[in-house]
Amino acid sequence: MSAAVDYDSLFNGRGDYDRHKTLSSEIYLLERELGMRSFRDFHKMSWHVIEPAVALTENWHLDAITDHGQALARGEIKNLIINVP
């Protein structure tokens, strides 16, 4: 059985809970849309799921791979080979 949560005390009783809930929903929807439009952004936002124990180190080669993958998905290029040493 779970204990009851006093949301007013968690969010200082100023209605911050509703505001937080609304902002969280809006941020989620914006991030979802961004991830659907850009494979590069999707990769950055989802890295914590791919490698949870490893911090993402951004570099040009990741941008090149994601940009080329995006171009392939859009049909802008027909063939793609990516070699990673």
mmCIF file of N, CA and C in Angstrom:
data_model
loop_
_atom_site.group_PDB
_atom_site.id
_atom_site.type_symbol
_atom_site.label_atom_id
_atom_site.label_comp_id
_atom_site.label_asym_id
_atom_site.label_seq_id
_atom_site.Cartn_x
_atom_site.Cartn_y
_atom_site.Cartn_z
ATOM 1 N N MET A 1 0.852 -1.167 0.000
ATOM 2 C CA MET A 1 0.000 0.000 0.000
ATOM 3 C C MET A 1 0.902 1.235 0.000
ATOM 4 N N SER A 2 0.631 2.193 -0.858
ATOM 5 C CA SER A 2 1.463 3.393 -0.937
ATOM 6 C C SER A 2 0.947 4.465 0.008
ATOM 7 N N ALA A 3 1.875 5.265 0.488
ATOM 8 C CA ALA A 3 1.527 6.355 1.397
ATOM 9 C C ALA A 3 0.967 7.521 0.598
ATOM 10 N N ALA A 4 0.064 8.264 1.215
ATOM 11 C CA ALA A 4 -0.507 9.445 0.562
ATOM 12 C C ALA A 4 0.561 10.520 0.445
ATOM 13 N N VAL A 5 0.553 11.227 -0.648
ATOM 14 C CA VAL A 5 1.531 12.283 -0.890
ATOM 15 C C VAL A 5 0.847 13.625 -0.723
ATOM 16 N N ASP A 6 1.455 14.498 0.063
ATOM 17 C CA ASP A 6 0.932 15.846 0.263
ATOM 18 C C ASP A 6 1.580 16.763 -0.775
ATOM 19 N N TYR A 7 0.918 16.921 -1.920
ATOM 20 C CA TYR A 7 1.488 17.708 -3.006
ATOM 21 C C TYR A 7 1.631 19.180 -2.641
ATOM 22 N N ASP A 8 0.752 19.688 -1.793
ATOM 23 C CA ASP A 8 0.871 21.089 -1.388
ATOM 24 C C ASP A 8 2.188 21.346 -0.676
ATOM 25 N N SER A 9 2.601 20.426 0.178
ATOM 26 C CA SER A 9 3.867 20.634 0.871
ATOM 27 C C SER A 9 5.048 20.449 -0.077
ATOM 28 N N LEU A 10 4.898 19.565 -1.058
ATOM 29 C CA LEU A 10 5.975 19.368 -2.022
ATOM 30 C C LEU A 10 6.210 20.603 -2.883
ATOM 31 N N PHE A 11 5.147 21.290 -3.219
ATOM 32 C CA PHE A 11 5.255 22.436 -4.112
ATOM 33 C C PHE A 11 4.865 23.732 -3.415
ATOM 34 N N ASN A 12 5.130 23.818 -2.136
ATOM 35 C CA ASN A 12 4.977 25.036 -1.338
ATOM 36 C C ASN A 12 3.552 25.554 -1.257
ATOM 37 N N GLY A 13 2.568 24.753 -1.605
ATOM 38 C CA GLY A 13 1.176 25.148 -1.446
ATOM 39 C C GLY A 13 0.757 26.348 -2.274
ATOM 40 N N ARG A 14 1.496 26.682 -3.318
ATOM 41 C CA ARG A 14 1.181 27.877 -4.118
ATOM 42 C C ARG A 14 0.632 27.508 -5.487
ATOM 43 N N GLY A 15 0.163 26.311 -5.620
ATOM 44 C CA GLY A 15 -0.334 25.899 -6.932
ATOM 45 C C GLY A 15 0.786 25.564 -7.893
ATOM 46 N N ASP A 16 2.009 25.436 -7.374
ATOM 47 C CA ASP A 16 3.146 25.129 -8.235
ATOM 48 C C ASP A 16 3.030 23.743 -8.865
ATOM 49 N N TYR A 17 2.325 22.847 -8.206
ATOM 50 C CA TYR A 17 2.190 21.493 -8.742
ATOM 51 C C TYR A 17 1.500 21.519 -10.102
ATOM 52 N N ASP A 18 0.391 22.247 -10.197
ATOM 53 C CA ASP A 18 -0.331 22.323 -11.473
ATOM 54 C C ASP A 18 0.527 22.972 -12.545
ATOM 55 N N ARG A 19 1.259 24.007 -12.167
ATOM 56 C CA ARG A 19 2.143 24.694 -13.114
ATOM 57 C C ARG A 19 3.243 23.740 -13.571
ATOM 58 N N HIS A 20 3.837 23.021 -12.627
ATOM 59 C CA HIS A 20 4.891 22.064 -12.958
ATOM 60 C C HIS A 20 4.354 20.969 -13.879
ATOM 61 N N LYS A 21 3.176 20.480 -13.574
ATOM 62 C CA LYS A 21 2.562 19.425 -14.378
ATOM 63 C C LYS A 21 2.311 19.916 -15.803
ATOM 64 N N THR A 22 1.809 21.154 -15.933
ATOM 65 C CA THR A 22 1.546 21.732 -17.252
ATOM 66 C C THR A 22 2.843 21.940 -18.021
ATOM 67 N N LEU A 23 3.860 22.515 -17.353
ATOM 68 C CA LEU A 23 5.142 22.745 -18.018
ATOM 69 C C LEU A 23 5.791 21.428 -18.422
ATOM 70 N N SER A 24 5.700 20.422 -17.561
ATOM 71 C CA SER A 24 6.274 19.120 -17.895
ATOM 72 C C SER A 24 5.614 18.546 -19.142
ATOM 73 N N SER A 25 4.309 18.684 -19.248
ATOM 74 C CA SER A 25 3.593 18.187 -20.426
ATOM 75 C C SER A 25 4.006 18.948 -21.675
ATOM 76 N N GLU A 26 4.135 20.270 -21.555
ATOM 77 C CA GLU A 26 4.526 21.087 -22.703
ATOM 78 C C GLU A 26 5.953 20.776 -23.132
ATOM 79 N N ILE A 27 6.856 20.629 -22.165
ATOM 80 C CA ILE A 27 8.245 20.303 -22.485
ATOM 81 C C ILE A 27 8.318 18.934 -23.152
ATOM 82 N N TYR A 28 7.569 17.984 -22.627
ATOM 83 C CA TYR A 28 7.538 16.643 -23.220
ATOM 84 C C TYR A 28 7.094 16.708 -24.680
ATOM 85 N N LEU A 29 6.027 17.456 -24.946
ATOM 86 C CA LEU A 29 5.514 17.553 -26.316
ATOM 87 C C LEU A 29 6.509 18.249 -27.238
ATOM 88 N N LEU A 30 7.169 19.291 -26.741
ATOM 89 C CA LEU A 30 8.170 19.992 -27.551
ATOM 90 C C LEU A 30 9.367 19.091 -27.847
ATOM 91 N N GLU A 31 9.850 18.379 -26.824
ATOM 92 C CA GLU A 31 10.978 17.477 -27.037
ATOM 93 C C GLU A 31 10.604 16.342 -27.984
ATOM 94 N N ARG A 32 9.386 15.857 -27.860
ATOM 95 C CA ARG A 32 8.921 14.791 -28.748
ATOM 96 C C ARG A 32 8.905 15.274 -30.196
ATOM 97 N N GLU A 33 8.375 16.463 -30.423
ATOM 98 C CA GLU A 33 8.330 17.021 -31.776
ATOM 99 C C GLU A 33 9.736 17.250 -32.316
ATOM 100 N N LEU A 34 10.623 17.784 -31.481
ATOM 101 C CA LEU A 34 12.002 18.022 -31.895
ATOM 102 C C LEU A 34 12.684 16.707 -32.262
ATOM 103 N N GLY A 35 12.474 15.685 -31.452
ATOM 104 C CA GLY A 35 13.066 14.381 -31.731
ATOM 105 C C GLY A 35 12.538 13.748 -33.000
ATOM 106 N N MET A 36 11.283 14.015 -33.327
ATOM 107 C CA MET A 36 10.704 13.471 -34.555
ATOM 108 C C MET A 36 11.202 14.212 -35.792
ATOM 109 N N ARG A 37 11.576 15.450 -35.635
ATOM 110 C CA ARG A 37 12.040 16.251 -36.777
ATOM 111 C C ARG A 37 13.529 16.094 -37.046
ATOM 112 N N SER A 38 14.306 15.793 -36.011
ATOM 113 C CA SER A 38 15.752 15.782 -36.155
ATOM 114 C C SER A 38 16.350 14.549 -35.486
ATOM 115 N N PHE A 39 16.986 13.693 -36.294
ATOM 116 C CA PHE A 39 17.634 12.512 -35.738
ATOM 117 C C PHE A 39 18.790 12.917 -34.831
ATOM 118 N N ARG A 40 19.457 14.014 -35.159
ATOM 119 C CA ARG A 40 20.556 14.508 -34.326
ATOM 120 C C ARG A 40 20.047 14.849 -32.926
ATOM 121 N N ASP A 41 18.949 15.575 -32.845
ATOM 122 C CA ASP A 41 18.384 15.944 -31.545
ATOM 123 C C ASP A 41 17.829 14.722 -30.817
ATOM 124 N N PHE A 42 17.207 13.807 -31.556
ATOM 125 C CA PHE A 42 16.710 12.569 -30.952
ATOM 126 C C PHE A 42 17.856 11.798 -30.306
ATOM 127 N N HIS A 43 18.967 11.712 -31.016
ATOM 128 C CA HIS A 43 20.142 11.002 -30.501
ATOM 129 C C HIS A 43 20.631 11.633 -29.202
ATOM 130 N N LYS A 44 20.715 12.945 -29.174
ATOM 131 C CA LYS A 44 21.185 13.640 -27.967
ATOM 132 C C LYS A 44 20.219 13.454 -26.803
ATOM 133 N N MET A 45 18.917 13.522 -27.080
ATOM 134 C CA MET A 45 17.921 13.395 -26.014
ATOM 135 C C MET A 45 17.803 11.959 -25.503
ATOM 136 N N SER A 46 18.122 10.982 -26.338
ATOM 137 C CA SER A 46 17.932 9.588 -25.936
ATOM 138 C C SER A 46 19.227 8.900 -25.506
ATOM 139 N N TRP A 47 20.320 9.619 -25.503
ATOM 140 C CA TRP A 47 21.602 8.995 -25.170
ATOM 141 C C TRP A 47 21.581 8.323 -23.796
ATOM 142 N N HIS A 48 20.907 8.928 -22.830
ATOM 143 C CA HIS A 48 20.870 8.354 -21.479
ATOM 144 C C HIS A 48 20.195 6.982 -21.454
ATOM 145 N N VAL A 49 19.432 6.655 -22.477
ATOM 146 C CA VAL A 49 18.812 5.330 -22.578
ATOM 147 C C VAL A 49 19.770 4.359 -23.268
ATOM 148 N N ILE A 50 20.498 4.854 -24.269
ATOM 149 C CA ILE A 50 21.422 4.020 -25.038
ATOM 150 C C ILE A 50 22.607 3.582 -24.176
ATOM 151 N N GLU A 51 23.222 4.534 -23.490
ATOM 152 C CA GLU A 51 24.381 4.274 -22.629
ATOM 153 C C GLU A 51 24.205 5.022 -21.316
ATOM 154 N N PRO A 52 23.412 4.493 -20.386
ATOM 155 C CA PRO A 52 23.096 5.237 -19.162
ATOM 156 C C PRO A 52 24.305 5.573 -18.292
ATOM 157 N N ALA A 53 25.343 4.756 -18.326
ATOM 158 C CA ALA A 53 26.492 4.988 -17.454
ATOM 159 C C ALA A 53 27.572 5.851 -18.103
ATOM 160 N N VAL A 54 27.351 6.239 -19.358
ATOM 161 C CA VAL A 54 28.375 6.984 -20.094
ATOM 162 C C VAL A 54 27.822 8.338 -20.515
ATOM 163 N N ALA A 55 28.552 9.393 -20.179
ATOM 164 C CA ALA A 55 28.139 10.737 -20.596
ATOM 165 C C ALA A 55 28.370 10.896 -22.100
ATOM 166 N N LEU A 56 27.452 11.575 -22.757
ATOM 167 C CA LEU A 56 27.588 11.813 -24.191
ATOM 168 C C LEU A 56 28.673 12.853 -24.428
ATOM 169 N N THR A 57 29.646 12.488 -25.238
ATOM 170 C CA THR A 57 30.687 13.422 -25.651
ATOM 171 C C THR A 57 30.401 13.769 -27.106
ATOM 172 N N GLU A 58 29.881 14.966 -27.305
ATOM 173 C CA GLU A 58 29.508 15.371 -28.659
ATOM 174 C C GLU A 58 30.753 15.680 -29.479
ATOM 175 N N ASN A 59 30.704 15.295 -30.747
ATOM 176 C CA ASN A 59 31.807 15.559 -31.649
ATOM 177 C C ASN A 59 31.266 15.565 -33.069
ATOM 178 N N TRP A 60 32.067 16.019 -34.004
ATOM 179 C CA TRP A 60 31.626 16.195 -35.378
ATOM 180 C C TRP A 60 31.171 14.892 -36.015
ATOM 181 N N HIS A 61 31.809 13.780 -35.651
ATOM 182 C CA HIS A 61 31.467 12.516 -36.310
ATOM 183 C C HIS A 61 30.049 12.055 -35.959
ATOM 184 N N LEU A 62 29.578 12.333 -34.744
ATOM 185 C CA LEU A 62 28.202 11.981 -34.391
ATOM 186 C C LEU A 62 27.211 12.826 -35.183
ATOM 187 N N ASP A 63 27.541 14.105 -35.357
ATOM 188 C CA ASP A 63 26.685 14.969 -36.174
ATOM 189 C C ASP A 63 26.655 14.485 -37.623
ATOM 190 N N ALA A 64 27.805 14.075 -38.139
ATOM 191 C CA ALA A 64 27.870 13.585 -39.521
ATOM 192 C C ALA A 64 27.037 12.313 -39.688
ATOM 193 N N ILE A 65 27.142 11.398 -38.734
ATOM 194 C CA ILE A 65 26.386 10.147 -38.816
ATOM 195 C C ILE A 65 24.888 10.411 -38.745
ATOM 196 N N THR A 66 24.464 11.237 -37.784
ATOM 197 C CA THR A 66 23.029 11.495 -37.634
ATOM 198 C C THR A 66 22.483 12.302 -38.808
ATOM 199 N N ASP A 67 23.260 13.253 -39.305
ATOM 200 C CA ASP A 67 22.800 14.045 -40.454
ATOM 201 C C ASP A 67 22.656 13.178 -41.706
ATOM 202 N N HIS A 68 23.604 12.286 -41.927
ATOM 203 C CA HIS A 68 23.507 11.395 -43.083
ATOM 204 C C HIS A 68 22.359 10.397 -42.916
ATOM 205 N N GLY A 69 22.144 9.920 -41.703
ATOM 206 C CA GLY A 69 21.002 9.040 -41.447
ATOM 207 C C GLY A 69 19.683 9.746 -41.706
ATOM 208 N N GLN A 70 19.620 11.015 -41.318
ATOM 209 C CA GLN A 70 18.418 11.819 -41.561
ATOM 210 C C GLN A 70 18.193 12.001 -43.061
ATOM 211 N N ALA A 71 19.269 12.286 -43.792
ATOM 212 C CA ALA A 71 19.159 12.462 -45.245
ATOM 213 C C ALA A 71 18.710 11.163 -45.915
ATOM 214 N N LEU A 72 19.187 10.038 -45.425
ATOM 215 C CA LEU A 72 18.765 8.748 -45.957
ATOM 216 C C LEU A 72 17.278 8.518 -45.699
ATOM 217 N N ALA A 73 16.829 8.837 -44.494
ATOM 218 C CA ALA A 73 15.411 8.660 -44.144
ATOM 219 C C ALA A 73 14.507 9.561 -44.981
ATOM 220 N N ARG A 74 14.974 10.738 -45.331
ATOM 221 C CA ARG A 74 14.193 11.674 -46.151
ATOM 222 C C ARG A 74 14.237 11.330 -47.634
ATOM 223 N N GLY A 75 15.106 10.404 -48.011
ATOM 224 C CA GLY A 75 15.230 10.033 -49.413
ATOM 225 C C GLY A 75 16.135 10.959 -50.201
ATOM 226 N N GLU A 76 16.895 11.790 -49.503
ATOM 227 C CA GLU A 76 17.802 12.723 -50.181
ATOM 228 C C GLU A 76 19.037 12.010 -50.717
ATOM 229 N N ILE A 77 19.407 10.903 -50.091
ATOM 230 C CA ILE A 77 20.485 10.058 -50.601
ATOM 231 C C ILE A 77 19.954 8.627 -50.665
ATOM 232 N N LYS A 78 20.488 7.859 -51.590
ATOM 233 C CA LYS A 78 19.967 6.507 -51.820
ATOM 234 C C LYS A 78 20.784 5.430 -51.113
ATOM 235 N N ASN A 79 22.080 5.596 -51.056
ATOM 236 C CA ASN A 79 22.961 4.580 -50.479
ATOM 237 C C ASN A 79 23.834 5.217 -49.409
ATOM 238 N N LEU A 80 24.079 4.456 -48.356
ATOM 239 C CA LEU A 80 24.897 4.988 -47.265
ATOM 240 C C LEU A 80 25.640 3.846 -46.599
ATOM 241 N N ILE A 81 26.932 4.016 -46.478
ATOM 242 C CA ILE A 81 27.761 3.084 -45.711
ATOM 243 C C ILE A 81 28.459 3.908 -44.643
ATOM 244 N N ILE A 82 28.351 3.460 -43.404
ATOM 245 C CA ILE A 82 29.031 4.134 -42.294
ATOM 246 C C ILE A 82 29.976 3.124 -41.665
ATOM 247 N N ASN A 83 31.253 3.434 -41.686
ATOM 248 C CA ASN A 83 32.263 2.589 -41.050
ATOM 249 C C ASN A 83 32.722 3.265 -39.771
ATOM 250 N N VAL A 84 32.667 2.524 -38.687
ATOM 251 C CA VAL A 84 33.114 3.054 -37.398
ATOM 252 C C VAL A 84 34.226 2.145 -36.894
ATOM 253 N N PRO A 85 35.415 2.702 -36.708
ATOM 254 C CA PRO A 85 36.533 1.853 -36.253
ATOM 255 C C PRO A 85 36.341 1.392 -34.818
#
